[in-house]
Amino acid sequence: MAGKTKIQWVSHPELSAAHAAYLVATRSQCNDPKTEQALIQPVTEVNNRLFASAVDVSQFWQQYLLQIISDVPMEQACGFALLSAGANEMQVDQTTKAIVNRMADARIAFNSRYPKLAEQLDLRARPLRERWETYGPGLLNQVGKQIWGDRPPEEWWMPNVTALMVQPMRGGDGGCDASSSRLWLEAMLTDVDPRVPEVLRVAWLVTTMAIDNYARETSGDLRLMRPWSLVSVPLVLSAASEMELVRGDELPIGEAMKLWHFGDAQVAQTVSQWWAVQADSTAPMPARLKRLDEMLPERSTRVDVEDAV
């Protein structure tokens, strides 16, 4: 049951540094030019070494973040990420040492920008944590009812989730790893967009992990993984509407997907059209998802690289 889902809120300076390095490395939006300038040299040197080693740079950073989310030490995280990105096993130890040195330089530069980050993150996370305690259980209960009626599977919601709080770099961001029951969030003091309160990002990530686990364990049709992931957005927004956290005749699906760095404008429009047609449908969810799958464009951006973790 949703009421039994407990979130442990943890400030995570190490992931904050990794998150910032990722943004600089991939030239993603970064709202902190001073941090970007401080990290650009060591991160560029990491990327140059990755290119020289003929590895998949995006895959390296994605896997590196996954390891840091799981509290794997930096050197071990770099070695695993290199192998996952296609590094030569005979050279991985040497490459790891070179990259770790530059990663350490980036972390030192980041920590110099935010010397009291752990304490600051604790303070920044408090408003969101308190809002989740007020609205979180109700949001998840509403989401569960939309999918399952009054009888969700017993283990649908994870009993324990860890929320890792990081320094804001993008004006709102987050991701999750269902296999470790962990999500991460930029610790925003206020809502970026009043139409989509930050507490809904938490509900969306928890819902995403539940859907991911269920779909992988039960779905024989792998094509439904994509619509399953996309339907999490209108489900959470509809639940928020029931609780008057979202107002208006139409759900802000496009605004939420943009804010959550999830999918693109074309996909958001398709999801909105699908929801408008089937919102009151009594058909089983798999049947409704097949219709969404048929409507989706063949090639589209499902998620931002970082938001896959």
XYZ file of C-alpha atoms in Angstrom:
309
model
C 0.000 0.000 0.000
C 1.134 3.558 -0.690
C 0.809 4.494 2.972
C 3.553 1.985 3.756
C 6.016 3.502 1.274
C 8.671 5.179 3.369
C 11.158 7.622 1.874
C 14.510 8.170 3.545
C 15.882 11.593 2.568
C 19.673 11.710 2.272
C 21.882 14.662 1.331
C 24.471 13.482 -1.203
C 27.422 15.826 -1.931
C 29.245 13.096 -3.904
C 26.325 12.643 -6.300
C 26.006 16.428 -6.499
C 29.562 16.614 -7.848
C 28.953 13.732 -10.271
C 25.710 15.311 -11.483
C 27.456 18.617 -12.145
C 30.325 16.878 -13.954
C 27.839 14.975 -16.102
C 26.116 18.184 -17.188
C 29.410 19.808 -18.142
C 30.651 16.660 -19.894
C 27.518 16.308 -22.020
C 27.039 20.050 -22.582
C 23.606 19.885 -21.018
C 21.781 22.862 -19.537
C 23.571 24.177 -16.450
C 22.262 27.204 -14.570
C 25.465 27.719 -12.571
C 28.116 29.238 -14.895
C 30.706 29.541 -12.097
C 30.522 25.812 -11.353
C 30.558 25.044 -15.059
C 33.724 27.122 -15.498
C 35.378 25.456 -12.507
C 34.726 21.947 -13.844
C 35.281 22.417 -17.544
C 39.019 21.705 -17.617
C 39.126 18.421 -15.632
C 35.896 17.163 -17.227
C 37.159 17.973 -20.728
C 40.317 16.016 -19.942
C 38.168 13.053 -18.871
C 36.241 13.208 -22.134
C 39.433 13.464 -24.166
C 40.740 10.325 -22.489
C 37.444 8.541 -23.157
C 37.543 9.502 -26.833
C 41.160 8.333 -27.067
C 40.123 4.997 -25.557
C 37.331 4.631 -28.142
C 34.564 4.165 -25.584
C 30.952 5.329 -25.686
C 31.166 8.632 -23.784
C 27.431 8.930 -23.031
C 27.311 5.324 -21.813
C 30.305 5.946 -19.558
C 28.666 8.907 -17.821
C 25.324 7.143 -17.472
C 26.928 4.097 -15.877
C 29.172 6.238 -13.688
C 26.132 8.015 -12.250
C 24.402 4.695 -11.603
C 27.384 3.559 -9.571
C 27.573 6.796 -7.565
C 23.839 6.549 -6.850
C 24.600 3.148 -5.291
C 27.462 4.637 -3.210
C 30.180 2.799 -5.126
C 33.622 4.432 -4.569
C 34.874 6.658 -7.390
C 37.677 4.397 -8.667
C 35.470 1.319 -8.747
C 32.651 3.335 -10.359
C 34.973 4.582 -13.104
C 36.294 1.082 -13.828
C 32.811 -0.394 -14.095
C 31.613 2.489 -16.274
C 34.580 2.083 -18.614
C 33.912 -1.616 -19.116
C 30.204 -0.933 -19.669
C 31.109 1.701 -22.266
C 33.288 -0.723 -24.248
C 36.790 -0.083 -22.894
C 39.571 -2.541 -23.691
C 39.877 -4.850 -20.677
C 43.667 -4.938 -21.032
C 43.861 -1.153 -20.683
C 41.018 -0.465 -18.268
C 43.196 -0.254 -15.124
C 45.530 2.314 -16.674
C 42.630 4.331 -18.109
C 40.770 4.196 -14.798
C 43.717 5.687 -12.898
C 44.025 8.557 -15.374
C 40.305 9.312 -15.282
C 40.031 9.053 -11.495
C 42.712 11.712 -11.088
C 40.740 14.132 -13.257
C 37.448 13.178 -11.571
C 39.051 13.936 -8.208
C 40.137 17.353 -9.515
C 36.550 18.026 -10.621
C 35.221 16.987 -7.219
C 37.715 19.273 -5.430
C 36.673 22.174 -7.658
C 33.007 21.471 -6.966
C 33.552 21.186 -3.210
C 35.386 24.511 -3.267
C 32.242 26.087 -4.723
C 30.053 24.496 -2.039
C 32.182 23.898 1.096
C 29.169 23.357 3.399
C 27.008 21.479 0.928
C 25.806 18.657 3.219
C 24.319 21.108 5.707
C 22.876 23.278 2.940
C 21.209 20.310 1.265
C 19.579 19.289 4.543
C 18.025 22.748 4.806
C 17.072 22.943 1.129
C 15.374 19.540 1.208
C 13.145 20.305 4.180
C 10.247 22.068 2.343
C 9.962 19.287 -0.238
C 10.223 16.581 2.413
C 7.458 18.188 4.463
C 5.234 18.575 1.418
C 5.765 14.929 0.524
C 4.773 13.845 4.027
C 1.544 15.816 3.566
C 0.618 14.811 0.014
C 2.777 11.817 -0.956
C 0.687 8.915 0.405
C -2.494 10.396 -1.068
C -0.890 10.894 -4.480
C 0.349 7.302 -4.631
C -3.019 5.953 -3.481
C -4.740 7.875 -6.274
C -2.232 6.613 -8.862
C -2.744 3.037 -7.708
C -6.515 3.353 -7.941
C -6.299 4.629 -11.513
C -4.370 1.536 -12.570
C -5.809 -1.170 -10.339
C -9.036 0.141 -8.845
C -9.212 -0.740 -5.147
C -6.999 -3.827 -5.446
C -3.421 -3.031 -6.439
C -0.962 -5.949 -6.316
C 0.415 -6.434 -2.826
C 3.995 -5.512 -3.774
C 3.139 -2.811 -6.313
C 4.664 0.041 -4.271
C 8.181 -0.291 -2.918
C 8.107 -0.393 0.895
C 11.297 1.645 1.221
C 12.766 4.262 -1.118
C 15.885 6.367 -0.644
C 15.773 9.930 -2.009
C 19.226 11.393 -2.644
C 19.246 15.185 -2.592
C 21.745 17.046 -4.785
C 22.731 20.655 -5.411
C 20.464 22.267 -8.058
C 22.242 22.739 -11.378
C 19.369 22.725 -13.876
C 16.602 24.466 -11.994
C 14.911 21.166 -11.174
C 16.002 17.653 -12.127
C 15.809 14.061 -10.961
C 16.101 10.412 -11.887
C 15.783 6.949 -10.410
C 17.173 3.420 -10.314
C 14.422 0.888 -9.677
C 16.876 -1.946 -9.037
C 18.222 -0.161 -5.952
C 14.961 1.554 -4.891
C 16.728 4.907 -5.107
C 15.794 8.206 -6.655
C 17.672 11.486 -6.773
C 16.439 15.064 -6.866
C 17.800 18.549 -7.106
C 16.928 20.115 -3.763
C 14.696 22.961 -4.948
C 13.458 25.386 -2.311
C 10.436 26.431 -4.390
C 8.391 25.105 -7.307
C 9.988 25.833 -10.673
C 6.582 25.933 -12.363
C 3.492 26.445 -10.168
C 1.478 24.378 -12.655
C 3.641 21.351 -11.793
C 4.707 21.420 -8.108
C 8.043 19.729 -7.279
C 6.305 17.223 -5.000
C 4.819 15.703 -8.175
C 8.325 14.958 -9.462
C 8.803 12.755 -6.387
C 5.486 10.979 -6.996
C 6.393 10.507 -10.667
C 9.772 8.953 -9.855
C 8.274 6.594 -7.253
C 5.559 5.633 -9.757
C 8.173 5.153 -12.481
C 10.063 2.670 -10.323
C 6.884 0.746 -9.500
C 5.902 0.574 -13.167
C 9.424 -0.429 -14.208
C 9.553 -3.316 -11.750
C 6.060 -4.527 -12.604
C 6.486 -4.259 -16.385
C 9.794 -6.117 -16.389
C 8.438 -8.905 -14.217
C 5.067 -9.429 -15.881
C 4.939 -8.054 -19.409
C 5.557 -10.528 -22.182
C 5.430 -7.718 -24.743
C 8.565 -5.598 -24.425
C 7.001 -2.954 -26.662
C 4.724 -2.039 -23.767
C 7.705 -0.915 -21.673
C 7.733 2.414 -23.517
C 4.030 3.282 -23.136
C 4.111 2.002 -19.540
C 6.851 4.524 -18.763
C 5.055 7.376 -20.520
C 1.689 6.781 -18.872
C 3.294 7.554 -15.505
C 3.075 11.279 -16.315
C -0.709 11.665 -16.801
C -1.367 9.196 -13.979
C 0.514 11.381 -11.491
C -0.982 14.618 -12.833
C -4.498 13.169 -12.696
C -3.900 12.094 -9.097
C -2.663 15.612 -8.333
C -5.787 17.062 -9.926
C -7.951 14.963 -7.617
C -6.044 16.469 -4.677
C -6.248 20.011 -6.141
C -2.479 20.251 -6.531
C -3.031 20.712 -10.266
C -5.832 22.941 -11.514
C -7.466 23.494 -14.873
C -9.532 21.495 -17.357
C -6.499 19.958 -19.084
C -3.580 18.217 -17.411
C -0.216 20.010 -17.963
C 1.338 16.922 -19.566
C 3.614 18.843 -21.921
C 4.795 21.187 -19.176
C 5.517 18.277 -16.822
C 7.444 16.263 -19.396
C 9.575 19.293 -20.261
C 10.197 20.087 -16.607
C 11.086 16.469 -15.849
C 13.364 16.190 -18.933
C 11.290 13.251 -20.127
C 10.496 12.687 -23.789
C 10.092 15.432 -26.398
C 7.322 17.777 -27.511
C 5.963 15.354 -30.119
C 5.715 12.509 -27.619
C 4.121 14.819 -25.041
C 1.459 15.815 -27.565
C 0.743 12.169 -28.383
C 0.439 11.254 -24.697
C -1.926 14.189 -24.166
C -4.116 13.096 -27.091
C -4.181 9.507 -25.868
C -5.114 10.543 -22.338
C -7.946 12.777 -23.541
C -9.461 9.876 -25.499
C -9.138 7.103 -22.912
C -9.190 8.894 -19.537
C -12.622 7.469 -18.715
C -12.026 4.065 -20.301
C -12.775 0.933 -18.286
C -10.600 -1.267 -20.513
C -7.670 -3.079 -18.845
C -4.495 -1.027 -18.744
C -2.540 -3.340 -21.132
C -5.193 -2.822 -23.810
C -5.076 0.933 -23.338
C -1.276 0.886 -23.486
C -1.307 -0.944 -26.805
C -3.327 1.914 -28.225
C -0.780 4.417 -26.928
C 2.025 2.367 -28.462
C 0.264 2.489 -31.830
C -0.061 6.274 -31.607
C 3.568 6.990 -30.669
C 6.018 8.083 -33.380
C 8.524 5.421 -34.384
C 11.579 7.454 -33.439
C 11.454 9.831 -30.523
C 13.356 10.817 -27.424
C 11.911 8.725 -24.627
C 14.105 10.032 -21.837
C 17.070 12.244 -21.257
C 20.211 10.097 -20.914
C 20.627 10.998 -17.261
C 16.985 10.436 -16.431
C 17.326 6.778 -17.337
C 19.110 6.379 -14.013
